[in-house]
mmCIF file of C-alpha atoms and ligand atoms in Angstrom:
data_model
loop_
_atom_site.group_PDB
_atom_site.id
_atom_site.type_symbol
_atom_site.label_atom_id
_atom_site.label_comp_id
_atom_site.label_asym_id
_atom_site.label_seq_id
_atom_site.Cartn_x
_atom_site.Cartn_y
_atom_site.Cartn_z
ATOM 1 C CA UNK A 451 -22.245 -29.013 56.152
ATOM 2 C CA UNK A 452 -22.153 -25.660 56.444
ATOM 3 C CA UNK A 453 -19.623 -22.738 56.457
ATOM 4 C CA UNK A 454 -20.178 -19.807 58.054
ATOM 5 C CA UNK A 455 -18.285 -16.976 59.421
ATOM 6 C CA UNK A 456 -16.223 -17.928 62.860
ATOM 7 C CA UNK A 457 -16.847 -15.738 66.240
ATOM 8 C CA UNK A 458 -15.183 -15.586 69.754
ATOM 9 C CA UNK A 459 -18.105 -17.816 70.975
ATOM 10 C CA UNK A 460 -16.740 -20.827 68.915
ATOM 11 C CA UNK A 461 -13.322 -20.314 71.028
ATOM 12 C CA UNK A 462 -13.934 -23.504 73.081
ATOM 13 C CA UNK A 463 -14.831 -25.462 69.628
ATOM 14 C CA UNK A 464 -11.639 -24.477 67.944
ATOM 15 C CA UNK A 465 -9.713 -25.430 70.096
ATOM 16 C CA UNK A 466 -10.692 -28.707 70.584
ATOM 17 C CA UNK A 467 -10.422 -29.061 66.988
ATOM 18 C CA UNK A 468 -6.647 -28.345 66.694
ATOM 19 C CA UNK A 469 -6.013 -29.771 69.970
ATOM 20 C CA UNK A 470 -7.166 -33.251 68.160
ATOM 21 C CA UNK A 471 -6.431 -32.914 65.024
ATOM 22 C CA UNK A 472 -2.527 -31.800 65.282
ATOM 23 C CA UNK A 473 0.188 -33.888 67.436
ATOM 24 C CA UNK A 474 0.569 -32.712 71.053
ATOM 25 C CA UNK A 475 3.859 -30.936 69.985
ATOM 26 C CA UNK A 476 2.057 -29.057 67.505
ATOM 27 C CA UNK A 477 -1.021 -28.084 69.056
ATOM 28 C CA UNK A 478 -0.448 -25.295 71.469
ATOM 29 C CA UNK A 479 0.817 -23.320 68.716
ATOM 30 C CA UNK A 480 -2.002 -23.622 66.391
ATOM 31 C CA UNK A 481 -4.554 -23.614 68.414
ATOM 32 C CA UNK A 482 -2.770 -20.202 69.733
ATOM 33 C CA UNK A 483 -2.835 -18.731 66.361
ATOM 34 C CA UNK A 484 -6.525 -20.072 65.144
ATOM 35 C CA UNK A 485 -7.723 -18.343 68.413
ATOM 36 C CA UNK A 486 -5.808 -15.496 68.322
ATOM 37 C CA UNK A 487 -6.881 -14.632 64.538
ATOM 38 C CA UNK A 488 -10.484 -14.059 65.781
ATOM 39 C CA UNK A 489 -9.214 -11.033 67.281
ATOM 40 C CA UNK A 490 -7.301 -9.469 64.558
ATOM 41 C CA UNK A 491 -9.130 -5.976 63.456
ATOM 42 C CA UNK A 492 -7.445 -5.852 59.863
ATOM 43 C CA UNK A 493 -8.462 -3.739 56.390
ATOM 44 C CA UNK A 494 -9.096 -5.768 54.455
ATOM 45 C CA UNK A 495 -10.784 -7.840 57.006
ATOM 46 C CA UNK A 496 -9.673 -11.076 58.365
ATOM 47 C CA UNK A 497 -11.899 -13.997 57.106
ATOM 48 C CA UNK A 498 -12.226 -16.884 59.575
ATOM 49 C CA UNK A 499 -14.617 -19.791 58.910
ATOM 50 C CA UNK A 500 -16.037 -22.922 60.177
ATOM 51 C CA UNK A 501 -17.696 -25.703 59.023
ATOM 52 C CA UNK A 502 -20.435 -27.160 60.782
ATOM 53 C CA UNK A 503 -21.954 -30.709 60.624
ATOM 54 C CA UNK A 504 -24.730 -32.457 62.769
ATOM 55 C CA UNK A 505 -24.917 -29.291 64.934
ATOM 56 C CA UNK A 506 -21.192 -29.591 65.912
ATOM 57 C CA UNK A 507 -18.247 -27.463 64.719
ATOM 58 C CA UNK A 508 -15.938 -29.874 62.773
ATOM 59 C CA UNK A 509 -13.438 -27.362 60.649
ATOM 60 C CA UNK A 510 -11.783 -24.192 61.101
ATOM 61 C CA UNK A 511 -9.556 -22.208 58.601
ATOM 62 C CA UNK A 512 -8.562 -18.480 58.745
ATOM 63 C CA UNK A 513 -7.381 -16.202 55.473
ATOM 64 C CA UNK A 514 -5.690 -12.845 56.845
ATOM 65 C CA UNK A 515 -4.168 -10.089 54.645
ATOM 66 C CA UNK A 516 -0.823 -9.944 54.125
ATOM 67 C CA UNK A 517 0.930 -6.581 52.749
ATOM 68 C CA UNK A 518 3.291 -6.599 49.974
ATOM 69 C CA UNK A 519 6.005 -3.655 50.907
ATOM 70 C CA UNK A 520 6.795 -3.321 47.166
ATOM 71 C CA UNK A 521 2.891 -3.024 45.986
ATOM 72 C CA UNK A 522 0.231 -1.563 48.125
ATOM 73 C CA UNK A 523 -2.855 -2.217 46.241
ATOM 74 C CA UNK A 524 -2.280 -5.930 45.646
ATOM 75 C CA UNK A 525 -4.550 -7.174 47.555
ATOM 76 C CA UNK A 526 -2.695 -10.391 49.281
ATOM 77 C CA UNK A 527 -3.862 -12.924 52.377
ATOM 78 C CA UNK A 528 -2.620 -16.352 53.702
ATOM 79 C CA UNK A 529 -4.379 -19.125 54.562
ATOM 80 C CA UNK A 530 -3.352 -20.072 58.135
ATOM 81 C CA UNK A 531 -4.460 -22.474 60.144
ATOM 82 C CA UNK A 532 -6.938 -25.150 58.953
ATOM 83 C CA UNK A 533 -7.682 -28.407 60.902
ATOM 84 C CA UNK A 534 -10.332 -30.981 60.395
ATOM 85 C CA UNK A 535 -11.903 -32.859 63.643
ATOM 86 C CA UNK A 536 -10.379 -36.264 63.051
ATOM 87 C CA UNK A 537 -13.346 -38.564 62.694
ATOM 88 C CA UNK A 538 -14.889 -35.993 59.741
ATOM 89 C CA UNK A 539 -11.675 -35.899 57.962
ATOM 90 C CA UNK A 540 -11.802 -37.374 54.541
ATOM 91 C CA UNK A 541 -15.190 -36.080 53.787
ATOM 92 C CA UNK A 542 -13.776 -33.068 51.783
ATOM 93 C CA UNK A 543 -14.669 -30.628 54.498
ATOM 94 C CA UNK A 544 -11.234 -28.936 54.298
ATOM 95 C CA UNK A 545 -11.572 -28.698 50.809
ATOM 96 C CA UNK A 546 -14.915 -27.029 50.893
ATOM 97 C CA UNK A 547 -13.295 -24.933 53.848
ATOM 98 C CA UNK A 548 -10.491 -23.907 51.479
ATOM 99 C CA UNK A 549 -12.895 -23.150 48.307
ATOM 100 C CA UNK A 550 -15.065 -21.481 50.149
ATOM 101 C CA UNK A 551 -12.432 -18.819 51.816
ATOM 102 C CA UNK A 552 -11.288 -18.539 48.271
ATOM 103 C CA UNK A 553 -14.507 -18.311 46.340
ATOM 104 C CA UNK A 554 -14.816 -14.900 48.511
ATOM 105 C CA UNK A 555 -11.606 -13.739 47.988
ATOM 106 C CA UNK A 556 -12.087 -14.015 44.487
ATOM 107 C CA UNK A 557 -15.334 -12.158 45.189
ATOM 108 C CA UNK A 558 -13.550 -9.280 46.890
ATOM 109 C CA UNK A 559 -10.798 -8.914 44.318
ATOM 110 C CA UNK A 560 -8.323 -10.980 46.067
ATOM 111 C CA UNK A 561 -5.195 -11.365 44.111
ATOM 112 C CA UNK A 562 -2.571 -13.591 45.217
ATOM 113 C CA UNK A 563 -3.648 -16.313 48.435
ATOM 114 C CA UNK A 564 -0.153 -17.883 50.150
ATOM 115 C CA UNK A 565 -0.150 -20.937 52.580
ATOM 116 C CA UNK A 566 2.842 -22.597 54.031
ATOM 117 C CA UNK A 567 2.181 -26.378 54.102
ATOM 118 C CA UNK A 568 2.171 -29.713 52.379
ATOM 119 C CA UNK A 569 2.234 -28.983 48.737
ATOM 120 C CA UNK A 570 0.601 -32.716 48.638
ATOM 121 C CA UNK A 571 -2.459 -31.506 49.929
ATOM 122 C CA UNK A 572 -2.382 -27.695 48.687
ATOM 123 C CA UNK A 573 -1.365 -29.013 45.148
ATOM 124 C CA UNK A 574 -4.859 -29.802 44.847
ATOM 125 C CA UNK A 575 -6.119 -26.566 44.895
ATOM 126 C CA UNK A 576 -3.661 -25.126 42.520
ATOM 127 C CA UNK A 577 -1.152 -23.757 45.454
ATOM 128 C CA UNK A 578 2.714 -23.970 44.244
ATOM 129 C CA UNK A 579 5.909 -23.261 44.988
ATOM 130 C CA UNK A 580 6.802 -21.564 41.838
ATOM 131 C CA UNK A 581 3.852 -18.597 42.155
ATOM 132 C CA UNK A 582 5.699 -17.757 45.270
ATOM 133 C CA UNK A 583 9.201 -17.760 44.839
ATOM 134 C CA UNK A 584 9.426 -14.119 44.484
ATOM 135 C CA UNK A 585 7.629 -13.192 47.496
ATOM 136 C CA UNK A 586 9.783 -13.583 51.315
ATOM 137 C CA UNK A 587 8.136 -14.869 54.035
ATOM 138 C CA UNK A 588 8.383 -12.803 56.926
ATOM 139 C CA UNK A 589 10.738 -15.553 58.540
ATOM 140 C CA UNK A 590 13.228 -18.103 57.822
ATOM 141 C CA UNK A 591 11.416 -21.060 56.896
ATOM 142 C CA UNK A 592 11.842 -24.419 57.806
ATOM 143 C CA UNK A 593 10.341 -25.810 55.307
ATOM 144 C CA UNK A 594 11.221 -23.622 52.429
ATOM 145 C CA UNK A 595 9.170 -26.447 50.077
ATOM 146 C CA UNK A 596 6.092 -25.619 51.791
ATOM 147 C CA UNK A 597 6.124 -21.558 50.823
ATOM 148 C CA UNK A 598 3.273 -21.648 48.068
ATOM 149 C CA UNK A 599 0.552 -19.382 46.625
ATOM 150 C CA UNK A 600 -2.362 -19.368 44.363
ATOM 151 C CA UNK A 601 -3.361 -16.053 41.963
ATOM 152 C CA UNK A 602 -6.294 -14.804 41.584
ATOM 153 C CA UNK A 603 -7.811 -12.562 39.314
ATOM 154 C CA UNK A 604 -5.459 -12.567 37.064
ATOM 155 C CA UNK A 605 -3.083 -10.820 39.182
ATOM 156 C CA UNK A 606 0.630 -10.368 37.446
ATOM 157 C CA UNK A 607 3.409 -11.740 39.736
ATOM 158 C CA UNK A 608 6.447 -9.557 40.930
ATOM 159 C CA UNK A 609 9.467 -10.245 38.951
ATOM 160 C CA UNK A 610 11.850 -9.417 41.441
ATOM 161 C CA UNK A 611 12.168 -10.833 45.230
ATOM 162 C CA UNK A 612 9.561 -8.706 47.584
ATOM 163 C CA UNK A 613 9.252 -8.755 51.725
ATOM 164 C CA UNK A 614 5.711 -9.641 52.694
ATOM 165 C CA UNK A 615 4.207 -8.989 56.232
ATOM 166 C CA UNK A 616 1.688 -10.757 57.944
ATOM 167 C CA UNK A 617 -0.870 -9.555 60.757
ATOM 168 C CA UNK A 618 0.373 -9.685 64.620
ATOM 169 C CA UNK A 619 -1.008 -13.294 65.334
ATOM 170 C CA UNK A 620 1.511 -14.949 62.858
ATOM 171 C CA UNK A 621 4.134 -12.702 63.836
ATOM 172 C CA UNK A 622 6.187 -15.742 65.444
ATOM 173 C CA UNK A 623 9.090 -17.479 63.959
ATOM 174 C CA UNK A 624 7.719 -20.600 66.042
ATOM 175 C CA UNK A 625 5.445 -21.001 63.078
ATOM 176 C CA UNK A 626 7.551 -20.629 60.010
HETATM 177 C C1 COA B 646 -5.429 -31.365 56.065
HETATM 178 C C2 COA B 646 -6.620 -31.488 56.304
HETATM 179 C C3 COA B 646 -7.179 -30.262 56.969
HETATM 180 C C4 COA B 646 -7.408 -32.248 55.386
HETATM 181 O O1 COA B 646 -9.137 -32.201 55.813
HETATM 182 P P1 COA B 646 -10.035 -33.030 55.429
HETATM 183 O O2 COA B 646 -11.359 -32.701 55.431
HETATM 184 O O3 COA B 646 -9.583 -34.397 55.713
HETATM 185 O O4 COA B 646 -9.513 -32.712 53.890
HETATM 186 P P2 COA B 646 -10.128 -33.500 52.359
HETATM 187 O O5 COA B 646 -11.234 -34.428 52.765
HETATM 188 O O6 COA B 646 -10.902 -32.051 51.776
HETATM 189 O O7 COA B 646 -9.081 -34.422 51.593
HETATM 190 C C5 COA B 646 -8.669 -35.208 52.302
HETATM 191 C C6 COA B 646 -7.446 -36.050 51.165
HETATM 192 O O8 COA B 646 -6.583 -35.224 51.569
HETATM 193 C C7 COA B 646 -5.257 -36.098 51.881
HETATM 194 N N1 COA B 646 -4.594 -35.048 53.022
HETATM 195 C C8 COA B 646 -4.371 -34.714 54.048
HETATM 196 N N2 COA B 646 -3.701 -34.355 54.920
HETATM 197 C C9 COA B 646 -2.771 -34.458 53.746
HETATM 198 C C10 COA B 646 -1.291 -33.915 53.800
HETATM 199 N N3 COA B 646 -0.740 -33.940 54.477
HETATM 200 N N4 COA B 646 -0.817 -34.440 52.804
HETATM 201 C C11 COA B 646 -1.219 -35.143 51.412
HETATM 202 N N5 COA B 646 -2.571 -35.421 51.538
HETATM 203 C C12 COA B 646 -3.548 -34.861 52.411
HETATM 204 C C13 COA B 646 -5.891 -37.319 52.688
HETATM 205 O O9 COA B 646 -5.264 -38.211 52.677
HETATM 206 C C14 COA B 646 -7.239 -37.184 51.731
HETATM 207 O O10 COA B 646 -6.689 -38.268 50.481
HETATM 208 P P3 COA B 646 -7.638 -39.092 49.441
HETATM 209 O O11 COA B 646 -8.976 -37.928 48.956
HETATM 210 O O12 COA B 646 -7.223 -39.145 48.077
HETATM 211 O O13 COA B 646 -8.335 -40.115 50.223
HETATM 212 C C15 COA B 646 -7.253 -32.536 57.765
HETATM 213 O O14 COA B 646 -6.453 -33.559 57.818
HETATM 214 C C16 COA B 646 -6.064 -32.171 59.055
HETATM 215 O O15 COA B 646 -6.849 -31.610 60.260
HETATM 216 N N6 COA B 646 -4.854 -32.398 59.576
HETATM 217 C C17 COA B 646 -4.381 -32.137 60.530
HETATM 218 C C18 COA B 646 -4.172 -30.727 60.464
HETATM 219 C C19 COA B 646 -2.951 -30.637 59.217
HETATM 220 O O16 COA B 646 -2.369 -30.957 58.687
HETATM 221 N N7 COA B 646 -3.762 -29.012 58.704
HETATM 222 C C20 COA B 646 -3.119 -28.565 57.695
HETATM 223 C C21 COA B 646 -1.749 -28.061 57.750
HETATM 224 S S1 COA B 646 -0.855 -27.599 56.516
#
């Protein structure tokens, strides 16, 4: 299995992954997000990655930068979305995409990475709700327990609540 940066040429493969991995009522909005993030021109860069196995694209993940209003020097990111094609699941492809991306963020000086998802899955990688507690998501969360974060490079967490903002592709309350 290889991991590489995703490009707009991967759109069709990415659409296939999300429409097969997510239930029908969720797949449309998550697919739209995955595709829109390919066109985000951010500083620092948005990092879309794909996993390839046997010549096909079988997994996808994106890390995009997050702004922390009270601390512009903090290099924060959010992991969203993530999916692995169903017939390739449970082979650690999702884990490898997360680990590869986190290693990249560690290397470029990332400080904190947020995720909004199932704690039973993301907890395996060290994400937890306590770390995210003082970072207020940009929209009201339907599942507040899913809001988690992990610290990189010995970043010192905010002690009082601060607001965060995301790239345009994530600015849709239906995603939260
Ligand atoms: C979640 C997902 C990306 C994991 O990809 P994967 O390549 O199968 O993951 P890995 O092989 O690294 O890990 C598989 C393990 O995670 C577990 N797992 C998967 N989804 C989980 C969830 N929502 N909650 C808890 N555990 C989960 C599997 O049961 C498996 O457990 P095991 O190691 O004990 O067998 C994949 O299942 C997927 O695409 N799901 C649908 C889309 C989705 O839910 N995306 C994430 C949004 S939060």
